[in-house]
């Protein structure tokens, strides 16, 4: 399939359109972060009362390389001697005996945790079938009468077995923080508790609408529990006296779609035991990872669930069943002696002895502590706190099998990690717009009280999977699109036609406008126009209009855009082989310039410049026998020495261009010039586009700090001593305003700058990136570039960057209905006023994040509306308007707000807000503000939505239960908490990258995906089930893959079988594995093929090509790898997830008291 088939315009409105083969998406990936260390978590305001500072973990065996699970942290509550501020079960030093049998059914090993396309939004639909999908042109003309009929897709999603019920009984001194709110009215649904499963049947069904459920903790009056219970392995017991039975409730249902329960209780719950369940004896110390025990074969999956008991346990629940929860019960295995009970990943894999992880360590009954002394302080069990893996898995199984139909107002879409198909029936697809909440407060007071930011992450040119229809292109002829007279909103499905169809009332400002005669149509008995389904703008959430000349600069239609390649030919660039590599690649890449789908060739013209201290322009006019070079040495006053022959059509000048690309590496082969200029290079490109009267993009390949005498000259101002001082913010700010002014000129001309950096030392990304950032361009960084290891990544990035869909000279405006307005914007763009977002270029990967504030009251009846309108020039030079509409619900009850939030989008917004904050405030201030805002969000929920319960419980809303773990990842990131190895350039680079990321990218960037490769089923296409990002989840006998959108790490344990090493790396022992490999060797065996196919699948999902890094356990690179195990404490002081949750709980309690 040819790479150059781009999304494209179809023929004009009303003509038939050709289909064309699905365009394959290139990949997300990124720059290396050379020696990125653990990032630190600083600035808690002193130790919390009763929060013991960490002591060396007990039971640490250096020979095993992993700390045991006993690192003691005292978590006594400051309100009670019974320490009621724990979540779930606590770990105590084990006594002797055997662990409880896993009464469990293991899910079939084919059950995948990350579905075929995982986090990426590139392939976010149903996995493509074997037959090539025909894909309609990018903007198909819309045929009257040919409204898109809803397609009935065959579901190719993976079916999951029912999640096991997991309910946990704790003794009173272990009773914990509860995530949820209490109502006593029936048993909770299966699968919502945190802890090992008990025998409770899975419930498929939704629950009544009021209130929200929770697992009630024991109160102190209930007497001590039986002492024989093995702590940390709770089993269901009969309720203690006075213990109410709790239930989970769901909000009212939208037909065909079951929302998640509104809150989750972490902590004890009361269930009658299964008849005659024997209480198991206690066990001899949890084993250390890496030790193996006889038990199930390694192919057994990490999910062990319990068989359903008689159905009398959980009564019937009203409402439609949860989609995706039916299916055959998992097969039952006999209890495995010596294995802890496990649940379907509820909090990831269980610690302690378990299938596929290591088994019991025989000789240490008490983990090295002397028998006799009192037990050390207990530690919160990571398996009892909310698990990102479990939430992702549950959303996949509940919402991955049904298409997401956008016809209903205020629907929360499936998570970005779920593969789902979208059917546009009046609201924009979540691939284009995602909101932090789909039910927004009616008043500003309510919004202030909750502190939940109201924001939308908009990706106007997002790529759709092949089975979804691209926005239709509507041509209204010379009169242009129909708009409201007052607020200028575009015609959309929410406009109300009145007076028999002669006028319409605007849904944004309520103004009444005459319908133009050519647009008139009669209404049916319901008040809808009879051509409703024939017009995309009346029936769909997203569509395009062909713009008239009034929408063009200087009232004339634009010329097709141009691409100018500007290559640094200083000593470093030539010596590293970079110049030759770029020239070789461009010879073939120029055949793949973006084009409209029905065009024979791209309309984009190309030009070439090389530079060091001076600039060299090339005349590649088709009539010349050889290219001509013109040198401009007066860089202080930049001009373009030729017009005719600089920007040319690739096909016409093919031989001259090929000759030039052959000559450039030879011409500069012996250069001794080490200094470079930078600003004059951008000025030259800008002047060339001005002279040609077109928009376009500059591709600049640059290697060093521009210290040569010229405008925009920079000095080395890198200073690590500024970190953690008030002056740290200057490291993120440009060192001169020169580049801001240059960026403004570029935006005015539609000159977008993409920057490829190849630094061997500091080159001031914060300053060099300004023009790229403000023009909507992309930065790629390859530190210490080496041909053999970095060439693949650079070439893949360059190919995708040149080929991807881009809109030029773009302006975006977001309109809202009365009551809210857009007040703040985040992303790579320029703003000359308060409403218009201007971008010289906007590609299919870039997002703009918009924050809304109240300026009036909203009403529950009418809801709230957003309309995003993007005016841009296509790659063929056609001026277009792309419109996305979204309707949201409004609420007067805080519980409705908290029930309809989207945590992934919330984190995307908070990260961007914080990353902008570091430009003007000390990093500590920014971090404290983030912690404070999240504590306020959760305290408001606790105070207003949760039922009264002990202050020692932590109660989190169901759809925000991952807010603490994800927030901690943002706080520990390199921008907000750098370790000693992170360079200033790395931080500036990450700051700029994140600001344009979509929700799927920030999700995997902050909480990377960790896959056990040794568990992969070589015979299926599925990915192995993901595990949680913590070192204690790793087994020394396994190989793991971790990806975060920029890097892919392959971690190899010291005890991996020799056969696996031979199959994957082609060497015979662990010591022979080379950690300098940048690609896995191509070997003809099933394991090698499977692992390489997983890597390829992940690369295709990401917008950048990820750098592959091989990490051997106990090797120096392991520190870099551990930096991404984000649930653990980081070397530079960042808190572990468990510790941060306790800290958040303390902050919430302070706010409530």
mmCIF file with all atom_site columns, N, CA and C in Angstrom, residues 561-610:
data_model
loop_
_atom_site.group_PDB
_atom_site.id
_atom_site.type_symbol
_atom_site.label_atom_id
_atom_site.label_alt_id
_atom_site.label_comp_id
_atom_site.label_asym_id
_atom_site.label_entity_id
_atom_site.label_seq_id
_atom_site.pdbx_PDB_ins_code
_atom_site.Cartn_x
_atom_site.Cartn_y
_atom_site.Cartn_z
_atom_site.occupancy
_atom_site.B_iso_or_equiv
_atom_site.pdbx_formal_charge
_atom_site.auth_seq_id
_atom_site.auth_comp_id
_atom_site.auth_asym_id
_atom_site.auth_atom_id
_atom_site.pdbx_PDB_model_num
ATOM 1   N N  . UNK A 1 561 ? 0.718  25.212 -0.705 1.00 0.00 ? 561 UNK A N  1
ATOM 2   C CA . UNK A 1 561 ? 1.854  25.495 0.187  1.00 0.00 ? 561 UNK A CA 1
ATOM 3   C C  . UNK A 1 561 ? 3.178  24.947 -0.351 1.00 0.00 ? 561 UNK A C  1
ATOM 4   N N  . UNK A 1 562 ? 4.287  25.361 0.292  1.00 0.00 ? 562 UNK A N  1
ATOM 5   C CA . UNK A 1 562 ? 5.628  24.907 -0.111 1.00 0.00 ? 562 UNK A CA 1
ATOM 6   C C  . UNK A 1 562 ? 6.351  24.315 1.093  1.00 0.00 ? 562 UNK A C  1
ATOM 7   N N  . UNK A 1 563 ? 7.262  23.374 0.849  1.00 0.00 ? 563 UNK A N  1
ATOM 8   C CA . UNK A 1 563 ? 8.120  22.803 1.888  1.00 0.00 ? 563 UNK A CA 1
ATOM 9   C C  . UNK A 1 563 ? 9.562  23.224 1.580  1.00 0.00 ? 563 UNK A C  1
ATOM 10  N N  . UNK A 1 564 ? 10.273 23.783 2.582  1.00 0.00 ? 564 UNK A N  1
ATOM 11  C CA . UNK A 1 564 ? 11.679 24.166 2.369  1.00 0.00 ? 564 UNK A CA 1
ATOM 12  C C  . UNK A 1 564 ? 12.545 23.370 3.344  1.00 0.00 ? 564 UNK A C  1
ATOM 13  N N  . UNK A 1 565 ? 13.516 22.642 2.805  1.00 0.00 ? 565 UNK A N  1
ATOM 14  C CA . UNK A 1 565 ? 14.416 21.813 3.618  1.00 0.00 ? 565 UNK A CA 1
ATOM 15  C C  . UNK A 1 565 ? 15.708 22.594 3.853  1.00 0.00 ? 565 UNK A C  1
ATOM 16  N N  . UNK A 1 566 ? 16.052 22.826 5.129  1.00 0.00 ? 566 UNK A N  1
ATOM 17  C CA . UNK A 1 566 ? 17.173 23.700 5.482  1.00 0.00 ? 566 UNK A CA 1
ATOM 18  C C  . UNK A 1 566 ? 18.156 22.899 6.335  1.00 0.00 ? 566 UNK A C  1
ATOM 19  N N  . UNK A 1 567 ? 19.324 22.591 5.763  1.00 0.00 ? 567 UNK A N  1
ATOM 20  C CA . UNK A 1 567 ? 20.236 21.608 6.357  1.00 0.00 ? 567 UNK A CA 1
ATOM 21  C C  . UNK A 1 567 ? 21.508 22.268 6.883  1.00 0.00 ? 567 UNK A C  1
ATOM 22  N N  . UNK A 1 568 ? 21.776 22.047 8.169  1.00 0.00 ? 568 UNK A N  1
ATOM 23  C CA . UNK A 1 568 ? 23.008 22.504 8.816  1.00 0.00 ? 568 UNK A CA 1
ATOM 24  C C  . UNK A 1 568 ? 24.172 21.683 8.235  1.00 0.00 ? 568 UNK A C  1
ATOM 25  N N  . UNK A 1 569 ? 25.170 22.392 7.647  1.00 0.00 ? 569 UNK A N  1
ATOM 26  C CA . UNK A 1 569 ? 26.328 21.668 7.085  1.00 0.00 ? 569 UNK A CA 1
ATOM 27  C C  . UNK A 1 569 ? 27.609 22.049 7.831  1.00 0.00 ? 569 UNK A C  1
ATOM 28  N N  . UNK A 1 570 ? 27.480 22.334 9.146  1.00 0.00 ? 570 UNK A N  1
ATOM 29  C CA . UNK A 1 570 ? 28.678 22.618 9.941  1.00 0.00 ? 570 UNK A CA 1
ATOM 30  C C  . UNK A 1 570 ? 29.416 21.301 10.198 1.00 0.00 ? 570 UNK A C  1
ATOM 31  N N  . UNK A 1 571 ? 30.601 21.410 10.799 1.00 0.00 ? 571 UNK A N  1
ATOM 32  C CA . UNK A 1 571 ? 31.500 20.263 10.988 1.00 0.00 ? 571 UNK A CA 1
ATOM 33  C C  . UNK A 1 571 ? 30.801 19.074 11.667 1.00 0.00 ? 571 UNK A C  1
ATOM 34  N N  . UNK A 1 572 ? 30.063 19.337 12.789 1.00 0.00 ? 572 UNK A N  1
ATOM 35  C CA . UNK A 1 572 ? 29.399 18.245 13.520 1.00 0.00 ? 572 UNK A CA 1
ATOM 36  C C  . UNK A 1 572 ? 28.406 17.485 12.658 1.00 0.00 ? 572 UNK A C  1
ATOM 37  N N  . UNK A 1 573 ? 27.615 18.217 11.882 1.00 0.00 ? 573 UNK A N  1
ATOM 38  C CA . UNK A 1 573 ? 26.572 17.589 11.072 1.00 0.00 ? 573 UNK A CA 1
ATOM 39  C C  . UNK A 1 573 ? 27.173 16.725 9.967  1.00 0.00 ? 573 UNK A C  1
ATOM 40  N N  . UNK A 1 574 ? 28.284 17.195 9.380  1.00 0.00 ? 574 UNK A N  1
ATOM 41  C CA . UNK A 1 574 ? 28.914 16.449 8.288  1.00 0.00 ? 574 UNK A CA 1
ATOM 42  C C  . UNK A 1 574 ? 29.636 15.220 8.843  1.00 0.00 ? 574 UNK A C  1
ATOM 43  N N  . UNK A 1 575 ? 30.392 15.440 9.944  1.00 0.00 ? 575 UNK A N  1
ATOM 44  C CA . UNK A 1 575 ? 31.230 14.372 10.497 1.00 0.00 ? 575 UNK A CA 1
ATOM 45  C C  . UNK A 1 575 ? 30.381 13.204 11.012 1.00 0.00 ? 575 UNK A C  1
ATOM 46  N N  . UNK A 1 576 ? 29.192 13.498 11.565 1.00 0.00 ? 576 UNK A N  1
ATOM 47  C CA . UNK A 1 576 ? 28.370 12.420 12.126 1.00 0.00 ? 576 UNK A CA 1
ATOM 48  C C  . UNK A 1 576 ? 27.664 11.607 11.039 1.00 0.00 ? 576 UNK A C  1
ATOM 49  N N  . UNK A 1 577 ? 27.763 12.049 9.788  1.00 0.00 ? 577 UNK A N  1
ATOM 50  C CA . UNK A 1 577 ? 27.074 11.325 8.715  1.00 0.00 ? 577 UNK A CA 1
ATOM 51  C C  . UNK A 1 577 ? 25.645 11.798 8.505  1.00 0.00 ? 577 UNK A C  1
ATOM 52  N N  . UNK A 1 578 ? 25.245 12.813 9.283  1.00 0.00 ? 578 UNK A N  1
ATOM 53  C CA . UNK A 1 578 ? 23.862 13.288 9.235  1.00 0.00 ? 578 UNK A CA 1
ATOM 54  C C  . UNK A 1 578 ? 23.509 13.906 7.878  1.00 0.00 ? 578 UNK A C  1
ATOM 55  N N  . UNK A 1 579 ? 24.397 14.743 7.344  1.00 0.00 ? 579 UNK A N  1
ATOM 56  C CA . UNK A 1 579 ? 24.102 15.448 6.089  1.00 0.00 ? 579 UNK A CA 1
ATOM 57  C C  . UNK A 1 579 ? 23.868 14.440 4.957  1.00 0.00 ? 579 UNK A C  1
ATOM 58  N N  . UNK A 1 580 ? 24.753 13.445 4.879  1.00 0.00 ? 580 UNK A N  1
ATOM 59  C CA . UNK A 1 580 ? 24.607 12.428 3.831  1.00 0.00 ? 580 UNK A CA 1
ATOM 60  C C  . UNK A 1 580 ? 23.287 11.661 4.007  1.00 0.00 ? 580 UNK A C  1
ATOM 61  N N  . UNK A 1 581 ? 22.977 11.325 5.256  1.00 0.00 ? 581 UNK A N  1
ATOM 62  C CA . UNK A 1 581 ? 21.751 10.567 5.550  1.00 0.00 ? 581 UNK A CA 1
ATOM 63  C C  . UNK A 1 581 ? 20.501 11.345 5.108  1.00 0.00 ? 581 UNK A C  1
ATOM 64  N N  . UNK A 1 582 ? 20.452 12.630 5.448  1.00 0.00 ? 582 UNK A N  1
ATOM 65  C CA . UNK A 1 582 ? 19.290 13.457 5.088  1.00 0.00 ? 582 UNK A CA 1
ATOM 66  C C  . UNK A 1 582 ? 19.145 13.531 3.564  1.00 0.00 ? 582 UNK A C  1
ATOM 67  N N  . UNK A 1 583 ? 20.256 13.784 2.881  1.00 0.00 ? 583 UNK A N  1
ATOM 68  C CA . UNK A 1 583 ? 20.201 13.921 1.418  1.00 0.00 ? 583 UNK A CA 1
ATOM 69  C C  . UNK A 1 583 ? 19.748 12.620 0.754  1.00 0.00 ? 583 UNK A C  1
ATOM 70  N N  . UNK A 1 584 ? 20.260 11.481 1.241  1.00 0.00 ? 584 UNK A N  1
ATOM 71  C CA . UNK A 1 584 ? 19.843 10.186 0.673  1.00 0.00 ? 584 UNK A CA 1
ATOM 72  C C  . UNK A 1 584 ? 18.344 9.975  0.869  1.00 0.00 ? 584 UNK A C  1
ATOM 73  N N  . UNK A 1 585 ? 17.868 10.270 2.078  1.00 0.00 ? 585 UNK A N  1
ATOM 74  C CA . UNK A 1 585 ? 16.457 10.037 2.395  1.00 0.00 ? 585 UNK A CA 1
ATOM 75  C C  . UNK A 1 585 ? 15.543 10.930 1.565  1.00 0.00 ? 585 UNK A C  1
ATOM 76  N N  . UNK A 1 586 ? 15.936 12.207 1.389  1.00 0.00 ? 586 UNK A N  1
ATOM 77  C CA . UNK A 1 586 ? 15.062 13.139 0.667  1.00 0.00 ? 586 UNK A CA 1
ATOM 78  C C  . UNK A 1 586 ? 14.849 12.707 -0.787 1.00 0.00 ? 586 UNK A C  1
ATOM 79  N N  . UNK A 1 587 ? 15.821 12.029 -1.370 1.00 0.00 ? 587 UNK A N  1
ATOM 80  C CA . UNK A 1 587 ? 15.662 11.598 -2.767 1.00 0.00 ? 587 UNK A CA 1
ATOM 81  C C  . UNK A 1 587 ? 14.377 10.790 -2.940 1.00 0.00 ? 587 UNK A C  1
ATOM 82  N N  . UNK A 1 588 ? 14.122 9.870  -1.997 1.00 0.00 ? 588 UNK A N  1
ATOM 83  C CA . UNK A 1 588 ? 12.917 9.047  -2.142 1.00 0.00 ? 588 UNK A CA 1
ATOM 84  C C  . UNK A 1 588 ? 11.704 9.678  -1.451 1.00 0.00 ? 588 UNK A C  1
ATOM 85  N N  . UNK A 1 589 ? 11.951 10.405 -0.362 1.00 0.00 ? 589 UNK A N  1
ATOM 86  C CA . UNK A 1 589 ? 10.835 10.944 0.433  1.00 0.00 ? 589 UNK A CA 1
ATOM 87  C C  . UNK A 1 589 ? 10.015 11.988 -0.331 1.00 0.00 ? 589 UNK A C  1
ATOM 88  N N  . UNK A 1 590 ? 10.656 12.698 -1.247 1.00 0.00 ? 590 UNK A N  1
ATOM 89  C CA . UNK A 1 590 ? 9.937  13.754 -1.970 1.00 0.00 ? 590 UNK A CA 1
ATOM 90  C C  . UNK A 1 590 ? 8.796  13.203 -2.834 1.00 0.00 ? 590 UNK A C  1
ATOM 91  N N  . UNK A 1 591 ? 8.796  11.898 -3.069 1.00 0.00 ? 591 UNK A N  1
ATOM 92  C CA . UNK A 1 591 ? 7.678  11.302 -3.817 1.00 0.00 ? 591 UNK A CA 1
ATOM 93  C C  . UNK A 1 591 ? 6.452  11.105 -2.945 1.00 0.00 ? 591 UNK A C  1
ATOM 94  N N  . UNK A 1 592 ? 6.598  11.325 -1.644 1.00 0.00 ? 592 UNK A N  1
ATOM 95  C CA . UNK A 1 592 ? 5.489  11.044 -0.731 1.00 0.00 ? 592 UNK A CA 1
ATOM 96  C C  . UNK A 1 592 ? 4.953  12.298 -0.043 1.00 0.00 ? 592 UNK A C  1
ATOM 97  N N  . UNK A 1 593 ? 5.056  13.436 -0.688 1.00 0.00 ? 593 UNK A N  1
ATOM 98  C CA . UNK A 1 593 ? 4.519  14.663 -0.091 1.00 0.00 ? 593 UNK A CA 1
ATOM 99  C C  . UNK A 1 593 ? 3.001  14.529 0.025  1.00 0.00 ? 593 UNK A C  1
ATOM 100 N N  . UNK A 1 594 ? 2.407  15.168 1.022  1.00 0.00 ? 594 UNK A N  1
ATOM 101 C CA . UNK A 1 594 ? 0.952  15.017 1.180  1.00 0.00 ? 594 UNK A CA 1
ATOM 102 C C  . UNK A 1 594 ? 0.205  15.558 -0.034 1.00 0.00 ? 594 UNK A C  1
ATOM 103 N N  . UNK A 1 595 ? -0.924 14.943 -0.346 1.00 0.00 ? 595 UNK A N  1
ATOM 104 C CA . UNK A 1 595 ? -1.716 15.395 -1.494 1.00 0.00 ? 595 UNK A CA 1
ATOM 105 C C  . UNK A 1 595 ? -3.177 15.078 -1.225 1.00 0.00 ? 595 UNK A C  1
ATOM 106 N N  . UNK A 1 596 ? -4.044 15.750 -1.945 1.00 0.00 ? 596 UNK A N  1
ATOM 107 C CA . UNK A 1 596 ? -5.470 15.430 -1.850 1.00 0.00 ? 596 UNK A CA 1
ATOM 108 C C  . UNK A 1 596 ? -5.650 14.063 -2.494 1.00 0.00 ? 596 UNK A C  1
ATOM 109 N N  . UNK A 1 597 ? -6.575 13.279 -1.958 1.00 0.00 ? 597 UNK A N  1
ATOM 110 C CA . UNK A 1 597 ? -6.668 11.872 -2.342 1.00 0.00 ? 597 UNK A CA 1
ATOM 111 C C  . UNK A 1 597 ? -6.870 11.594 -3.816 1.00 0.00 ? 597 UNK A C  1
ATOM 112 N N  . UNK A 1 598 ? -7.559 12.494 -4.539 1.00 0.00 ? 598 UNK A N  1
ATOM 113 C CA . UNK A 1 598 ? -7.833 12.163 -5.936 1.00 0.00 ? 598 UNK A CA 1
ATOM 114 C C  . UNK A 1 598 ? -6.818 12.797 -6.878 1.00 0.00 ? 598 UNK A C  1
ATOM 115 N N  . UNK A 1 599 ? -5.741 13.381 -6.310 1.00 0.00 ? 599 UNK A N  1
ATOM 116 C CA . UNK A 1 599 ? -4.762 14.045 -7.170 1.00 0.00 ? 599 UNK A CA 1
ATOM 117 C C  . UNK A 1 599 ? -3.668 13.072 -7.590 1.00 0.00 ? 599 UNK A C  1
ATOM 118 N N  . UNK A 1 600 ? -3.193 13.245 -8.814 1.00 0.00 ? 600 UNK A N  1
ATOM 119 C CA . UNK A 1 600 ? -2.122 12.402 -9.334 1.00 0.00 ? 600 UNK A CA 1
ATOM 120 C C  . UNK A 1 600 ? -0.829 12.644 -8.555 1.00 0.00 ? 600 UNK A C  1
ATOM 121 N N  . UNK A 1 601 ? -0.544 13.928 -8.283 1.00 0.00 ? 601 UNK A N  1
ATOM 122 C CA . UNK A 1 601 ? 0.702  14.246 -7.585 1.00 0.00 ? 601 UNK A CA 1
ATOM 123 C C  . UNK A 1 601 ? 0.435  15.367 -6.596 1.00 0.00 ? 601 UNK A C  1
ATOM 124 N N  . UNK A 1 602 ? 1.371  15.548 -5.677 1.00 0.00 ? 602 UNK A N  1
ATOM 125 C CA . UNK A 1 602 ? 1.193  16.590 -4.674 1.00 0.00 ? 602 UNK A CA 1
ATOM 126 C C  . UNK A 1 602 ? 1.330  17.965 -5.312 1.00 0.00 ? 602 UNK A C  1
ATOM 127 N N  . UNK A 1 603 ? 0.549  18.917 -4.779 1.00 0.00 ? 603 UNK A N  1
ATOM 128 C CA . UNK A 1 603 ? 0.627  20.293 -5.293 1.00 0.00 ? 603 UNK A CA 1
ATOM 129 C C  . UNK A 1 603 ? 1.744  21.079 -4.590 1.00 0.00 ? 603 UNK A C  1
ATOM 130 N N  . UNK A 1 604 ? 2.360  20.469 -3.585 1.00 0.00 ? 604 UNK A N  1
ATOM 131 C CA . UNK A 1 604 ? 3.363  21.176 -2.773 1.00 0.00 ? 604 UNK A CA 1
ATOM 132 C C  . UNK A 1 604 ? 4.677  21.337 -3.547 1.00 0.00 ? 604 UNK A C  1
ATOM 133 N N  . UNK A 1 605 ? 5.205  22.578 -3.525 1.00 0.00 ? 605 UNK A N  1
ATOM 134 C CA . UNK A 1 605 ? 6.516  22.822 -4.160 1.00 0.00 ? 605 UNK A CA 1
ATOM 135 C C  . UNK A 1 605 ? 7.613  22.729 -3.096 1.00 0.00 ? 605 UNK A C  1
ATOM 136 N N  . UNK A 1 606 ? 8.844  22.468 -3.545 1.00 0.00 ? 606 UNK A N  1
ATOM 137 C CA . UNK A 1 606 ? 9.933  22.295 -2.577 1.00 0.00 ? 606 UNK A CA 1
ATOM 138 C C  . UNK A 1 606 ? 11.117 23.211 -2.900 1.00 0.00 ? 606 UNK A C  1
ATOM 139 N N  . UNK A 1 607 ? 11.895 23.536 -1.852 1.00 0.00 ? 607 UNK A N  1
ATOM 140 C CA . UNK A 1 607 ? 13.110 24.332 -2.019 1.00 0.00 ? 607 UNK A CA 1
ATOM 141 C C  . UNK A 1 607 ? 14.171 23.816 -1.057 1.00 0.00 ? 607 UNK A C  1
ATOM 142 N N  . UNK A 1 608 ? 15.462 24.188 -1.299 1.00 0.00 ? 608 UNK A N  1
ATOM 143 C CA . UNK A 1 608 ? 16.578 23.666 -0.493 1.00 0.00 ? 608 UNK A CA 1
ATOM 144 C C  . UNK A 1 608 ? 17.544 24.775 -0.108 1.00 0.00 ? 608 UNK A C  1
ATOM 145 N N  . UNK A 1 609 ? 17.967 24.734 1.181  1.00 0.00 ? 609 UNK A N  1
ATOM 146 C CA . UNK A 1 609 ? 18.959 25.689 1.684  1.00 0.00 ? 609 UNK A CA 1
ATOM 147 C C  . UNK A 1 609 ? 19.940 24.886 2.536  1.00 0.00 ? 609 UNK A C  1
ATOM 148 N N  . UNK A 1 610 ? 21.250 25.209 2.451  1.00 0.00 ? 610 UNK A N  1
ATOM 149 C CA . UNK A 1 610 ? 22.190 24.664 3.435  1.00 0.00 ? 610 UNK A CA 1
ATOM 150 C C  . UNK A 1 610 ? 22.798 25.864 4.163  1.00 0.00 ? 610 UNK A C  1
#
